[in-house]
CSV table of C-alpha atoms in Angstrom, one decimal:
chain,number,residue,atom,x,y,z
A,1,UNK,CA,115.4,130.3,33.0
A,2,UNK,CA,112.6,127.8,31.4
A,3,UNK,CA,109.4,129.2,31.3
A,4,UNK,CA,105.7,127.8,29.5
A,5,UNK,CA,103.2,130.2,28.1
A,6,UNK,CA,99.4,129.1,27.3
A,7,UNK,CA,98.5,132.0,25.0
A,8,UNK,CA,94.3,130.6,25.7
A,9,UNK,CA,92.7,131.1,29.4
A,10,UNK,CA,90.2,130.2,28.0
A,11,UNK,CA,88.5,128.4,24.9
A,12,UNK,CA,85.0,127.0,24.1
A,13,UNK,CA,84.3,124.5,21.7
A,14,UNK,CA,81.3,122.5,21.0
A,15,UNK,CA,81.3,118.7,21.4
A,16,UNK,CA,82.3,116.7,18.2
A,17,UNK,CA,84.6,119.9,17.0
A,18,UNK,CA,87.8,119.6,16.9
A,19,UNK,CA,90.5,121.3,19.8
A,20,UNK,CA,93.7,122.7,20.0
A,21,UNK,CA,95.5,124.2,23.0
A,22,UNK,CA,98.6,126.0,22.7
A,23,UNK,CA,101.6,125.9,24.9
A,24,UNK,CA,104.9,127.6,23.8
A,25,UNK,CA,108.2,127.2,25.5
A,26,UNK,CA,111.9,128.8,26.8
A,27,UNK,CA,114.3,126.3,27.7
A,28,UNK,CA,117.9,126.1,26.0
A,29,UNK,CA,118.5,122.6,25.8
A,30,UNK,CA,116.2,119.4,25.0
A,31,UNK,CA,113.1,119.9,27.0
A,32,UNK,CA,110.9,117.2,28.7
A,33,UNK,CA,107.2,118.4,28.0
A,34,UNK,CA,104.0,117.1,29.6
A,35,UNK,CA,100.2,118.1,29.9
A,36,UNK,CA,98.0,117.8,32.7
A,37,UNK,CA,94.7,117.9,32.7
A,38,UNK,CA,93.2,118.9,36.1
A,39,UNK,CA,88.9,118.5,36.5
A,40,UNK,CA,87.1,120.4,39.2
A,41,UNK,CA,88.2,118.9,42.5
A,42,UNK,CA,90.5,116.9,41.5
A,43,UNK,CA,94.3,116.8,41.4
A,44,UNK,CA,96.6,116.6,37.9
A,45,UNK,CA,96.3,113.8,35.6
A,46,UNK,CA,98.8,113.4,32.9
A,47,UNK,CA,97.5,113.0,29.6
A,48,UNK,CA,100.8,112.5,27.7
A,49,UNK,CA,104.3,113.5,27.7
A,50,UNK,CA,107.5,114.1,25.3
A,51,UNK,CA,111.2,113.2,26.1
A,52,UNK,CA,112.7,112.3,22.3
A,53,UNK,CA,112.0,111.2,19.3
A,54,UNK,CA,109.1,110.8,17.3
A,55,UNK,CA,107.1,114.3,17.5
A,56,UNK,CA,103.8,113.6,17.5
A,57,UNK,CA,103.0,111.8,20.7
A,58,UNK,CA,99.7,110.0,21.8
A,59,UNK,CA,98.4,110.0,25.1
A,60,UNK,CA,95.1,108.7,26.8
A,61,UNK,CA,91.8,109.8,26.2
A,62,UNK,CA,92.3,110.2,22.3
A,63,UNK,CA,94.6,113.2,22.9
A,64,UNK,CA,98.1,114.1,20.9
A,65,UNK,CA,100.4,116.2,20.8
A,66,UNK,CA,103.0,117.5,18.7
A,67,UNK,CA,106.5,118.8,19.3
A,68,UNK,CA,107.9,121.6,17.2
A,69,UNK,CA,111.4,122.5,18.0
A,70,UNK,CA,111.3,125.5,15.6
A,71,UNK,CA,108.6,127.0,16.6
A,72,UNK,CA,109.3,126.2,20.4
A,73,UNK,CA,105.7,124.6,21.0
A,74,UNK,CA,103.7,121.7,22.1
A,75,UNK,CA,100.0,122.2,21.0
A,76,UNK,CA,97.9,119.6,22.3
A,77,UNK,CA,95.1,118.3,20.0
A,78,UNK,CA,92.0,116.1,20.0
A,79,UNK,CA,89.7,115.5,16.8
A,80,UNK,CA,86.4,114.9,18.5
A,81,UNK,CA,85.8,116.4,22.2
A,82,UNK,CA,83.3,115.3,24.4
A,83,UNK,CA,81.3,117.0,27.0
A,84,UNK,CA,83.6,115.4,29.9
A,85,UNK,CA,86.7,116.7,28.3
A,86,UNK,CA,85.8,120.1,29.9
A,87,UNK,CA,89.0,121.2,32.5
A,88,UNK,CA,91.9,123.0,33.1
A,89,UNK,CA,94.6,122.2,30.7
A,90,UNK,CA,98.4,122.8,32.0
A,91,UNK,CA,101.5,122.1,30.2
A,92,UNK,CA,104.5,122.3,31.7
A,93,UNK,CA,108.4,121.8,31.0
A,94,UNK,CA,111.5,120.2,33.0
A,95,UNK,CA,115.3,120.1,32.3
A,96,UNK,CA,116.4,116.9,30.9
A,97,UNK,CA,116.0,113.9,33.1
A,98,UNK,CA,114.7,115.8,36.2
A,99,UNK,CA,111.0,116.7,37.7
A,100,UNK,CA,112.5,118.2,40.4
A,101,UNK,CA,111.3,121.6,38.8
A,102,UNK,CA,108.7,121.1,37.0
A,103,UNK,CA,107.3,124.9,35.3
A,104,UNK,CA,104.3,125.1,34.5
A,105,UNK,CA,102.1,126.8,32.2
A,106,UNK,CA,99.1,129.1,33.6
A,107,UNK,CA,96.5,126.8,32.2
A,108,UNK,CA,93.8,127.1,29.9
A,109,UNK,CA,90.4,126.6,30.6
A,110,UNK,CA,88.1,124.7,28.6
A,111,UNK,CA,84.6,124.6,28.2
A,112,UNK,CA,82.6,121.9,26.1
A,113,UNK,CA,79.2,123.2,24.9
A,114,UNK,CA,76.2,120.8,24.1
B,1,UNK,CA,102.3,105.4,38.1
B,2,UNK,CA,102.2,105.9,41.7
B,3,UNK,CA,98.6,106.0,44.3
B,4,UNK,CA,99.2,109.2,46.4
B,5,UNK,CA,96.5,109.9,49.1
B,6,UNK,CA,96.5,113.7,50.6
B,7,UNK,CA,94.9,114.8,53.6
B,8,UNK,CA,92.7,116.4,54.4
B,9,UNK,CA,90.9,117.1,50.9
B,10,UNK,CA,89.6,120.2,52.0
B,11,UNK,CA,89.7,122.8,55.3
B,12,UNK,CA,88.7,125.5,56.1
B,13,UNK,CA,90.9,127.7,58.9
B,14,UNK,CA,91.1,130.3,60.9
B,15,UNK,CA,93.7,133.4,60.8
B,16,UNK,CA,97.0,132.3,62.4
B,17,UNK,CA,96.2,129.0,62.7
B,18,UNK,CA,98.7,126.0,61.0
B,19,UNK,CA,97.5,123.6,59.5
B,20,UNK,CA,99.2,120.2,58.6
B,21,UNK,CA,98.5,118.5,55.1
B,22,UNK,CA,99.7,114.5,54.9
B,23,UNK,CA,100.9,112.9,51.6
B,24,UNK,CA,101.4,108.8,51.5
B,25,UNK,CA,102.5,107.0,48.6
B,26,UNK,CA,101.7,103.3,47.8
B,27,UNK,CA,105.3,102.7,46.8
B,28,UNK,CA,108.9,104.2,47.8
B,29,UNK,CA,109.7,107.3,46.0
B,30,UNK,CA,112.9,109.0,46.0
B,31,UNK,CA,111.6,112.3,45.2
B,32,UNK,CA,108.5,114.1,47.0
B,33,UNK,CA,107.5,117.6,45.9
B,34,UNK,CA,105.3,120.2,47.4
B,35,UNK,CA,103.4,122.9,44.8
B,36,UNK,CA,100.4,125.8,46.0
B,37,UNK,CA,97.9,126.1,43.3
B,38,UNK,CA,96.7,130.1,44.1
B,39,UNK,CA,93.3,130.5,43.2
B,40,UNK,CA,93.1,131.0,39.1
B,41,UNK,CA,96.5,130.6,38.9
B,42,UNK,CA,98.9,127.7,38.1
B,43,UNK,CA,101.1,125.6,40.0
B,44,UNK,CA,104.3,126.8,41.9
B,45,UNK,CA,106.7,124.4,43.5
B,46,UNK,CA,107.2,125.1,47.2
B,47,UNK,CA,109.7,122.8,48.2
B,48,UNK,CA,111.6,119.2,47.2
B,49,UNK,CA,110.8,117.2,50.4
B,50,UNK,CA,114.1,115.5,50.8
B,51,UNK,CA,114.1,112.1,52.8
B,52,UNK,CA,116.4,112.2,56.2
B,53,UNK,CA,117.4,116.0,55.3
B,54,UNK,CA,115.8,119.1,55.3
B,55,UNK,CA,113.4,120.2,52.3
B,56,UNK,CA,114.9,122.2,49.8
B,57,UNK,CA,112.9,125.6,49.3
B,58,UNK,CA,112.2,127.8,46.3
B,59,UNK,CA,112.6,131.4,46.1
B,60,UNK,CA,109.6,133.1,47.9
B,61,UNK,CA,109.5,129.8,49.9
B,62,UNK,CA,111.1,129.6,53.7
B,63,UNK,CA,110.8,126.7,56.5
B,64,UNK,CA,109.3,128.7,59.3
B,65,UNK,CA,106.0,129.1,57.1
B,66,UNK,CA,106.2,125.8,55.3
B,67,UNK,CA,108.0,123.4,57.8
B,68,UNK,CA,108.1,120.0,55.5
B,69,UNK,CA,108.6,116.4,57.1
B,70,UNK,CA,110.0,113.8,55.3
B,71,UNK,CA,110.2,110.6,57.7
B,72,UNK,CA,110.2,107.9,55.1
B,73,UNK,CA,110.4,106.8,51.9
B,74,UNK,CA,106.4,106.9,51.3
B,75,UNK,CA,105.5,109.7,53.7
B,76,UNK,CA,105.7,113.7,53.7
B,77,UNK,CA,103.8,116.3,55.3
B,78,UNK,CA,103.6,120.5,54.4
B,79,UNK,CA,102.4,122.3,57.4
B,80,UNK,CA,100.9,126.3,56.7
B,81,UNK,CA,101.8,128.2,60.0
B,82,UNK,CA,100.5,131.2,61.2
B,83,UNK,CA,97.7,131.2,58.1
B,84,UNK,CA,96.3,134.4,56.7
B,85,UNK,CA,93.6,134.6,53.4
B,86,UNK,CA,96.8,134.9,51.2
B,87,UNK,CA,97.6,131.4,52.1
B,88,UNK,CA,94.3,129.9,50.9
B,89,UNK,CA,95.2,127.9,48.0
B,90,UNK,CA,95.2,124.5,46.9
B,91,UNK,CA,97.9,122.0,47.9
B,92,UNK,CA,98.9,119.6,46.2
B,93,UNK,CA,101.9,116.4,46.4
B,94,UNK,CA,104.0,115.1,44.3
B,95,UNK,CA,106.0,112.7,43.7
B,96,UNK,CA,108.6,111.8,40.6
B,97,UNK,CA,108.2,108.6,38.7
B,98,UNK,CA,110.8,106.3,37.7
B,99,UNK,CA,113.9,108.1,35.8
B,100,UNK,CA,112.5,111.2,38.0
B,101,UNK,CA,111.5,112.5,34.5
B,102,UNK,CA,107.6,113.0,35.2
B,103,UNK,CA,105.5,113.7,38.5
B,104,UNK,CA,102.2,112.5,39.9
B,105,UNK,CA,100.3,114.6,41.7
B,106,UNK,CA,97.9,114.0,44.7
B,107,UNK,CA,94.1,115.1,44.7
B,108,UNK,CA,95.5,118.3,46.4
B,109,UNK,CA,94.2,119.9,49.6
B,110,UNK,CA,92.0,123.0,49.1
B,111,UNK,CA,92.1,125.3,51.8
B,112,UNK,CA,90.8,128.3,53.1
B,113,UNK,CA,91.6,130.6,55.7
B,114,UNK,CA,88.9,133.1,57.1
């Protein structure tokens, strides 16, 4: 069975220091990894996703992500946050080629301090 | 990307009530999911509503409390039957983008039973 894990519920950071969220993995084969980022109120916005190739992927709002197959993660990363980064963070995992089952992580809250 | 519009955005219900949640898409979709968000928790796919068949459950899932419509190509609804306050969560659609290998997710439907 494929299963996330988001080690951080929760993480504060102030704005203009660096972040990193961590989201570890179980799947046997080739996953297909993702982050959402969900504000208050509002549904799940994808910020970036990795099917193959190069590991370090970009996404939008200055935010990367890199895939380690040996170490089964995909930390997401942004050098500089800002004030309106502040929101749940998911990641979640799907078998090759399919989002009909899409797992997800259980999120990590985070809070931007002036 | 797809546009997917849910309604309502928000209710609030009373005890052994149903409620009926619509999801329309701005384009044909093959593939239409429905996930509860629990309160501080993460997402947890209900069912893959199927188009011109019946909606394919997940474990801890049945039809007679989440009977799932699937008329068209661009249209679904989840209805919540006989509510209690363990069914107050936030409910959100999906749909899979082209190649099925990532989902976009409505603005969800927050609801509350009292």
């Amino acid at each position: 069975a494929q299963s996330v894990t988001q080690p951080d519920i929760h993480i504060t950071v102030s704005e203009g220091a660096s972040l990193e969220l961590r989201c570890n993995y179980s799947y046997g084969a080739t996953p297909y990894l993702f982050w959402y980022v969900q504000s208050p109120g509002q549904g799940l916005q994808l910020l970036l996703k990795y099917f193959s190739g190069d590991t370090l992927v970009q996404g939008i709002k200055g935010f990367e992500a890199e895939f380690k197959r040996s170490q089964s993660s995909f930390n997401l990363r942004k050098p500089s946050v800002h004030w309106s980064d502040a929101a749940e963070y998911f990641c979640a995992l799907t078998s090759s080629g399919s989002a009909r089952q899409l797992t997800f992580g259980s999120g990590t809250q985070l809070t931007v301090l002036p | 990307s797809a546009v997917i519009s849910q309604k309502p955005s928000r209710d609030i219900c009373q005890r052994g009530t149903s409620l009926t949640i619509q999801c329309q898409v701005d384009s044909q979709v093959t593939m239409m999911f429905w996930y509860r968000q629990q309160p501080g928790q993460s997402l947890t796919l209900i069912a893959t509503a199927n188009q011109g068949s019946e909606a394919t459950y997940e474990s801890g899932f049945v039809i007679d409390k989440f009977p799932i419509s699937r008329p068209n190509l661009t249209f679904s609804t989840l209805t919540v039957s006989n509510m209690s306050p363990e069914d107050s969560s936030i409910y959100l659609c999906s749909v899979s983008g082209t190649g099925h290998t990532e989902a976009f997710f409505g603005q969800g439907t927050r609801l509350t039973v009292v």
